[in-house]
Amino acid sequence: MEEKVQYRKSDFYYDLPEELIAQTPAEPRDSSRLLVYNRETKTIEDRIFREIGDYLRAGDVLVVNNTKVIPARMYALTEHGGLVEVLLLRRYDLNTWEVLMRPGKKGKPGVCMKVNDRLSLTVKDVTPSGERVVEFSYDGVFEEILSEAGTMPLPPYIKEKLADQSRYNTVYSKVDGSAAAPTAGLHFTEELLGKLREKGVEIVEILLHVGLGTFRPVKEDIITDHKMHTEFYRVSESAAESINRAKREGRRVIAVGTTSVRTLESVADEKGFVRACSGETDIFLYPPYKMKCVDALITNFHLPESTLIMLVACMTGREEILDVYQYAVEKKYRFFSFGDAMFIL
């Protein structure tokens, strides 16, 4: 049984050799390794991701996040020639964005910066948590200019340049707006999804735009003191109907990734039924929280002491997930965004 304690950040620490941090995505996508953890029998199997169909059955609902990562990282020059990194986080309107600036001290309200000949920005405000609100000026279509000026916002632990920018998006990504990829979905290919559909697995799309929370570490010692940033989500009428029909019929709802979990648990009632809606969520899931809607989870291996490993621990309990992670380290699984996958069933 999950111990009833006030958890500290250090309770979710594990030791990870640096060489296990994946620097490049697996090729092809579904050739990554898959650790299958059965919570009932407490057993582990080592498989390849393309074999995940062996653990799925007709009637399962696979819930995926169809957000699309935009080339959100760019560099701008101040009027005095200083270089500033700008990371797009959230669009307010046609020309106004909330961004993360480094170094932030150069982003005082009123400061103008030039990205390239077609794109410049003016800092309008500073949010309470230190992000900047900027207004862009440009000539042409913003998305086209961004594709030229921006790069994929890979996490700082990935040192190698990404040769194919599309590999930081899922094959089912559709809706522009994320500053980071829902990485559990990176393992799926169109062919694998087709085989799962043929088997009778229902694939349902929802949306959560991944924002600053992905980049922000837990700094507070007591985890309940940590505040999550809000992220935009949307669950359509058809998605809610499919999920609720599965719940009524006793079929499994399987979340692909922590972003799908956060969305489903944000809109689920106590019986696990979800409502069609859109909005902002700052839900923070950690033990002993019990999932209301999600029955199983496909996910990557997450950073020590991160909100993501805390969320995954809700599926198993803290000690159990740390034991599984220790096994993964010993078996030299690849970790983080471009790493291998785990299926908790």
Coordinates of C-alpha atoms in Angstrom, one line a residue:
M1 CA 0.0 0.0 0.0
E2 CA 1.2 3.5 -0.8
E3 CA 2.7 5.1 2.3
K4 CA 0.9 8.2 3.5
V5 CA 3.6 10.7 3.8
Q6 CA 4.3 14.2 2.8
Y7 CA 6.6 13.6 -0.1
R8 CA 9.9 15.5 -0.7
K9 CA 11.4 16.0 -4.0
S10 CA 14.3 13.8 -3.1
D11 CA 11.8 10.9 -2.6
F12 CA 11.7 10.7 -6.4
Y13 CA 15.4 10.7 -7.1
Y14 CA 17.2 8.0 -8.9
D15 CA 20.8 7.8 -10.1
L16 CA 21.1 7.9 -13.9
P17 CA 24.4 7.4 -15.8
E18 CA 24.7 10.2 -18.4
E19 CA 25.4 7.8 -21.2
L20 CA 21.8 6.5 -20.9
I21 CA 20.3 9.8 -21.9
A22 CA 19.3 9.3 -25.5
Q23 CA 20.7 11.9 -27.9
T24 CA 19.0 10.8 -31.1
P25 CA 15.7 9.1 -31.9
A26 CA 15.5 5.4 -32.7
E27 CA 15.3 4.6 -36.4
P28 CA 12.8 3.5 -37.3
R29 CA 10.5 5.0 -34.7
D30 CA 9.0 1.7 -33.5
S31 CA 12.4 0.0 -33.1
S32 CA 12.9 1.5 -29.6
R33 CA 12.9 -0.9 -26.7
L34 CA 9.7 -1.4 -24.6
L35 CA 9.7 -2.3 -20.9
V36 CA 6.3 -3.9 -20.1
Y37 CA 5.4 -3.7 -16.4
N38 CA 2.4 -5.7 -15.1
R39 CA 1.1 -4.2 -11.9
E40 CA -0.9 -7.2 -10.9
T41 CA 1.9 -9.8 -11.2
K42 CA 4.7 -7.2 -10.6
T43 CA 6.6 -8.7 -13.5
I44 CA 8.7 -7.0 -16.2
E45 CA 9.2 -8.0 -19.8
D46 CA 11.7 -6.6 -22.2
R47 CA 10.3 -6.1 -25.7
I48 CA 10.5 -3.9 -28.8
F49 CA 8.0 -1.2 -29.2
R50 CA 6.6 -2.5 -32.5
E51 CA 5.4 -5.6 -30.4
I52 CA 3.1 -3.5 -28.2
G53 CA 0.1 -5.0 -30.0
D54 CA 0.8 -8.2 -28.1
Y55 CA -0.4 -6.4 -25.0
L56 CA -3.4 -4.6 -26.6
R57 CA -6.7 -6.2 -27.3
A58 CA -9.8 -5.4 -29.4
G59 CA -11.9 -2.7 -27.7
D60 CA -9.0 -0.9 -26.0
V61 CA -9.1 2.8 -26.4
L62 CA -5.7 4.4 -27.1
V63 CA -5.8 8.1 -26.3
V64 CA -3.1 10.2 -28.1
N65 CA -2.2 13.9 -27.9
N66 CA -2.3 15.4 -31.4
T67 CA -0.5 18.6 -30.6
K68 CA 2.3 19.7 -32.9
V69 CA 5.6 21.2 -31.8
I70 CA 6.4 24.5 -33.5
P71 CA 10.0 25.7 -34.2
A72 CA 9.6 27.7 -31.0
R73 CA 13.2 28.6 -30.2
M74 CA 14.8 31.6 -31.9
Y75 CA 17.6 34.1 -31.2
A76 CA 17.2 37.9 -31.3
L77 CA 19.6 40.8 -31.2
T78 CA 19.0 43.8 -28.9
E79 CA 19.6 47.3 -30.1
H80 CA 23.0 47.1 -28.4
G81 CA 24.0 43.9 -30.1
G82 CA 23.3 41.5 -27.2
L83 CA 22.1 38.0 -28.1
V84 CA 18.9 36.7 -26.5
E85 CA 17.3 33.3 -26.7
V86 CA 13.5 33.4 -27.1
L87 CA 11.3 30.4 -26.5
L88 CA 7.7 30.7 -27.6
L89 CA 5.4 29.4 -24.9
R90 CA 1.8 30.6 -25.5
R91 CA 0.0 32.6 -28.1
Y92 CA -2.3 35.3 -26.7
D93 CA -3.5 36.7 -30.0
L94 CA -2.3 37.1 -33.6
N95 CA 0.9 38.9 -32.8
T96 CA 1.3 38.6 -29.0
W97 CA 3.0 35.7 -27.3
E98 CA 4.2 34.7 -23.8
V99 CA 7.9 33.7 -24.1
L100 CA 10.8 32.6 -22.0
M101 CA 13.9 34.8 -22.5
R102 CA 17.5 34.0 -21.6
P103 CA 19.1 36.1 -20.2
G104 CA 15.9 37.6 -18.8
K105 CA 17.5 40.8 -17.6
K106 CA 17.8 41.9 -21.3
G107 CA 14.0 41.6 -21.7
K108 CA 12.8 44.8 -19.9
P109 CA 9.4 46.2 -21.0
G110 CA 9.9 48.5 -24.0
V111 CA 13.0 46.8 -25.3
C112 CA 12.9 46.0 -29.1
M113 CA 14.8 43.1 -30.6
K114 CA 15.4 41.9 -34.2
V115 CA 15.2 38.2 -35.1
N116 CA 15.9 38.6 -38.8
D117 CA 15.0 41.0 -41.6
R118 CA 11.4 40.0 -41.6
L119 CA 10.8 39.5 -37.8
S120 CA 11.2 41.7 -34.8
L121 CA 9.7 41.9 -31.3
T122 CA 8.9 44.4 -28.5
V123 CA 8.7 43.4 -24.9
K124 CA 5.4 44.5 -23.5
D125 CA 5.2 43.0 -20.0
V126 CA 6.8 40.6 -17.5
T127 CA 4.5 38.0 -15.9
P128 CA 4.6 37.3 -12.1
S129 CA 6.7 34.1 -12.7
G130 CA 9.2 35.9 -14.9
E131 CA 8.1 35.2 -18.5
R132 CA 7.9 38.0 -21.0
V133 CA 4.9 39.1 -23.0
V134 CA 6.1 40.2 -26.4
E135 CA 4.5 41.7 -29.5
F136 CA 5.9 40.5 -32.9
S137 CA 6.2 42.7 -36.0
Y138 CA 6.6 41.0 -39.3
D139 CA 6.0 41.2 -43.0
G140 CA 4.1 38.2 -44.3
V141 CA 2.7 35.0 -42.7
F142 CA 4.0 34.5 -39.2
E143 CA 4.0 30.7 -39.4
E144 CA 6.1 30.8 -42.6
I145 CA 8.6 33.3 -41.1
L146 CA 8.8 31.2 -37.9
S147 CA 9.7 28.1 -39.9
E148 CA 12.7 30.0 -41.3
A149 CA 13.7 31.8 -38.1
G150 CA 13.0 29.2 -35.5
T151 CA 14.3 25.8 -34.5
M152 CA 12.8 22.8 -32.7
P153 CA 13.1 23.5 -28.9
L154 CA 14.9 20.4 -27.9
P155 CA 15.5 19.9 -24.2
P156 CA 18.9 21.0 -22.8
Y157 CA 20.0 17.4 -22.1
I158 CA 20.0 16.7 -25.9
K159 CA 23.4 18.0 -27.1
E160 CA 23.3 16.6 -30.7
K161 CA 21.7 18.5 -33.5
L162 CA 18.5 16.9 -34.8
A163 CA 19.0 16.0 -38.5
D164 CA 15.3 15.6 -39.3
Q165 CA 13.1 18.2 -37.5
S166 CA 10.0 16.0 -38.0
R167 CA 11.4 13.4 -35.6
Y168 CA 10.5 15.7 -32.7
N169 CA 6.8 15.4 -33.7
T170 CA 4.5 12.4 -33.7
V171 CA 3.2 11.0 -36.9
Y172 CA -0.3 12.1 -35.8
S173 CA 0.6 15.6 -34.8
K174 CA -1.9 18.1 -36.2
V175 CA -2.5 21.2 -34.1
D176 CA 0.4 23.8 -33.9
G177 CA 1.1 25.0 -30.4
S178 CA 3.6 23.0 -28.3
A179 CA 7.0 24.0 -27.0
A180 CA 7.9 20.3 -26.4
A181 CA 6.8 17.0 -27.8
P182 CA 4.5 14.5 -26.2
T183 CA 7.4 12.1 -26.4
A184 CA 5.6 8.8 -25.7
G185 CA 3.9 9.1 -29.0
L186 CA 7.2 9.4 -30.9
H187 CA 7.5 5.6 -31.1
F188 CA 4.4 5.1 -33.2
T189 CA 4.6 4.7 -37.0
E190 CA 1.6 4.9 -39.4
E191 CA 2.1 1.2 -40.1
L192 CA 1.9 0.3 -36.4
L193 CA -1.2 2.4 -35.9
G194 CA -2.8 0.7 -38.9
K195 CA -2.1 -2.8 -37.4
L196 CA -3.5 -1.7 -34.1
R197 CA -6.7 -0.5 -35.8
E198 CA -7.0 -3.7 -37.7
K199 CA -6.8 -5.5 -34.4
G200 CA -9.8 -3.5 -33.1
V201 CA -8.0 -0.9 -31.0
E202 CA -9.7 2.4 -31.1
I203 CA -7.4 5.4 -31.4
V204 CA -8.8 8.6 -30.0
E205 CA -7.2 12.1 -30.3
I206 CA -7.3 14.8 -27.7
L207 CA -5.1 17.9 -27.4
L208 CA -2.8 19.4 -24.8
H209 CA -0.3 22.0 -25.8
V210 CA 2.9 21.3 -23.9
G211 CA 4.3 24.5 -22.3
L212 CA 6.6 25.7 -19.7
G213 CA 5.9 23.0 -17.1
T214 CA 8.1 20.7 -19.2
F215 CA 11.1 23.0 -18.8
R216 CA 10.6 23.9 -15.1
P217 CA 12.2 21.7 -12.5
V218 CA 10.7 21.1 -9.1
K219 CA 12.6 23.5 -6.8
E220 CA 10.6 23.2 -3.6
D221 CA 11.6 20.6 -1.1
I222 CA 8.0 19.6 -0.3
I223 CA 6.4 18.7 -3.6
T224 CA 3.0 20.0 -2.7
D225 CA 4.5 23.5 -2.7
H226 CA 5.3 23.2 -6.4
K227 CA 3.0 25.1 -8.7
M228 CA 2.4 23.9 -12.2
H229 CA 2.0 26.2 -15.1
T230 CA -1.3 26.1 -17.0
E231 CA -1.5 24.4 -20.4
F232 CA -4.3 24.6 -23.0
Y233 CA -6.3 21.4 -23.6
R234 CA -9.3 20.3 -25.7
V235 CA -11.4 17.2 -25.7
S236 CA -13.9 16.9 -28.5
E237 CA -17.4 15.6 -28.4
S238 CA -16.5 12.5 -30.4
A239 CA -13.4 11.8 -28.2
A240 CA -15.5 12.1 -25.0
E241 CA -18.2 9.8 -26.5
S242 CA -15.6 7.1 -27.4
I243 CA -13.9 7.2 -24.0
N244 CA -17.1 7.2 -22.1
R245 CA -18.5 4.3 -24.1
A246 CA -15.4 2.3 -23.3
K247 CA -15.8 3.1 -19.6
R248 CA -19.4 2.0 -19.6
E249 CA -18.5 -1.2 -21.3
G250 CA -15.6 -2.0 -19.1
R251 CA -13.0 -1.6 -21.8
R252 CA -9.5 -0.1 -21.1
V253 CA -8.6 3.5 -21.6
I254 CA -4.9 3.6 -22.3
A255 CA -3.1 7.0 -22.2
V256 CA -0.2 7.6 -24.6
G257 CA 2.0 9.9 -22.5
T258 CA 1.7 12.0 -19.4
T259 CA 0.1 14.8 -21.4
S260 CA -2.8 12.6 -22.3
V261 CA -3.1 11.6 -18.6
R262 CA -3.1 15.2 -17.4
T263 CA -5.9 16.0 -19.9
L264 CA -8.1 13.0 -19.1
E265 CA -7.7 13.4 -15.4
S266 CA -8.5 17.1 -15.6
V267 CA -11.9 16.5 -17.2
A268 CA -12.9 13.2 -15.6
D269 CA -15.5 12.8 -12.9
E270 CA -15.1 10.5 -9.9
K271 CA -16.4 7.5 -12.0
G272 CA -13.9 8.2 -14.8
F273 CA -16.3 9.7 -17.3
V274 CA -15.0 12.7 -19.2
R275 CA -16.7 15.7 -20.6
A276 CA -16.1 17.4 -23.9
C277 CA -14.6 20.8 -23.2
S278 CA -11.5 23.0 -23.6
G279 CA -9.6 25.2 -21.2
E280 CA -6.5 25.5 -19.1
T281 CA -5.2 22.9 -16.7
D282 CA -2.5 23.1 -14.0
I283 CA -3.3 19.7 -12.6
F284 CA -0.3 18.2 -10.6
L285 CA -0.6 14.4 -10.1
Y286 CA 1.5 12.7 -7.5
P287 CA 1.0 9.7 -5.1
P288 CA -1.3 8.7 -3.5
Y289 CA -3.6 10.0 -6.3
K290 CA -5.6 7.3 -8.0
M291 CA -6.4 7.6 -11.6
K292 CA -10.1 8.1 -12.4
C293 CA -10.1 7.6 -16.1
V294 CA -6.8 6.1 -17.1
D295 CA -6.4 2.3 -16.9
A296 CA -2.9 1.9 -18.4
L297 CA -0.1 4.1 -19.6
I298 CA 2.5 4.2 -22.3
T299 CA 5.3 6.6 -21.4
N300 CA 9.0 7.3 -21.6
F301 CA 11.5 7.3 -18.8
H302 CA 11.5 10.7 -17.1
L303 CA 14.0 12.9 -15.3
P304 CA 14.7 12.3 -11.6
E305 CA 12.7 14.5 -9.2
S306 CA 10.5 15.7 -12.1
T307 CA 6.7 16.2 -12.0
L308 CA 6.5 13.5 -14.7
I309 CA 8.0 10.7 -12.7
M310 CA 5.7 11.8 -9.8
L311 CA 2.7 11.4 -12.2
V312 CA 3.9 7.9 -13.3
A313 CA 4.3 6.9 -9.7
C314 CA 0.5 7.4 -9.3
M315 CA 0.1 4.3 -11.5
T316 CA 2.3 2.0 -9.3
G317 CA 3.3 3.7 -6.1
R318 CA 6.6 5.5 -5.5
E319 CA 8.8 2.6 -4.3
E320 CA 7.5 0.3 -7.1
I321 CA 8.2 2.8 -9.9
L322 CA 11.7 3.5 -8.5
D323 CA 12.4 -0.3 -8.5
V324 CA 11.3 -0.5 -12.2
Y325 CA 13.5 2.5 -13.1
Q326 CA 16.4 0.8 -11.3
Y327 CA 15.8 -2.3 -13.5
A328 CA 15.8 0.0 -16.6
V329 CA 19.1 1.5 -15.6
E330 CA 20.7 -1.9 -15.1
K331 CA 19.3 -3.1 -18.4
K332 CA 20.7 0.1 -20.1
Y333 CA 17.4 1.4 -21.5
R334 CA 17.6 4.8 -23.1
F335 CA 16.1 7.6 -21.1
F336 CA 14.1 10.9 -21.7
S337 CA 12.7 12.4 -24.8
F338 CA 14.3 10.3 -27.5
G339 CA 14.6 7.3 -25.2
D340 CA 12.8 4.0 -24.9
A341 CA 9.2 3.4 -23.7
M342 CA 7.5 1.7 -20.9
F343 CA 4.0 0.2 -20.8
I344 CA 2.4 0.1 -17.4
L345 CA -0.7 -2.2 -17.5

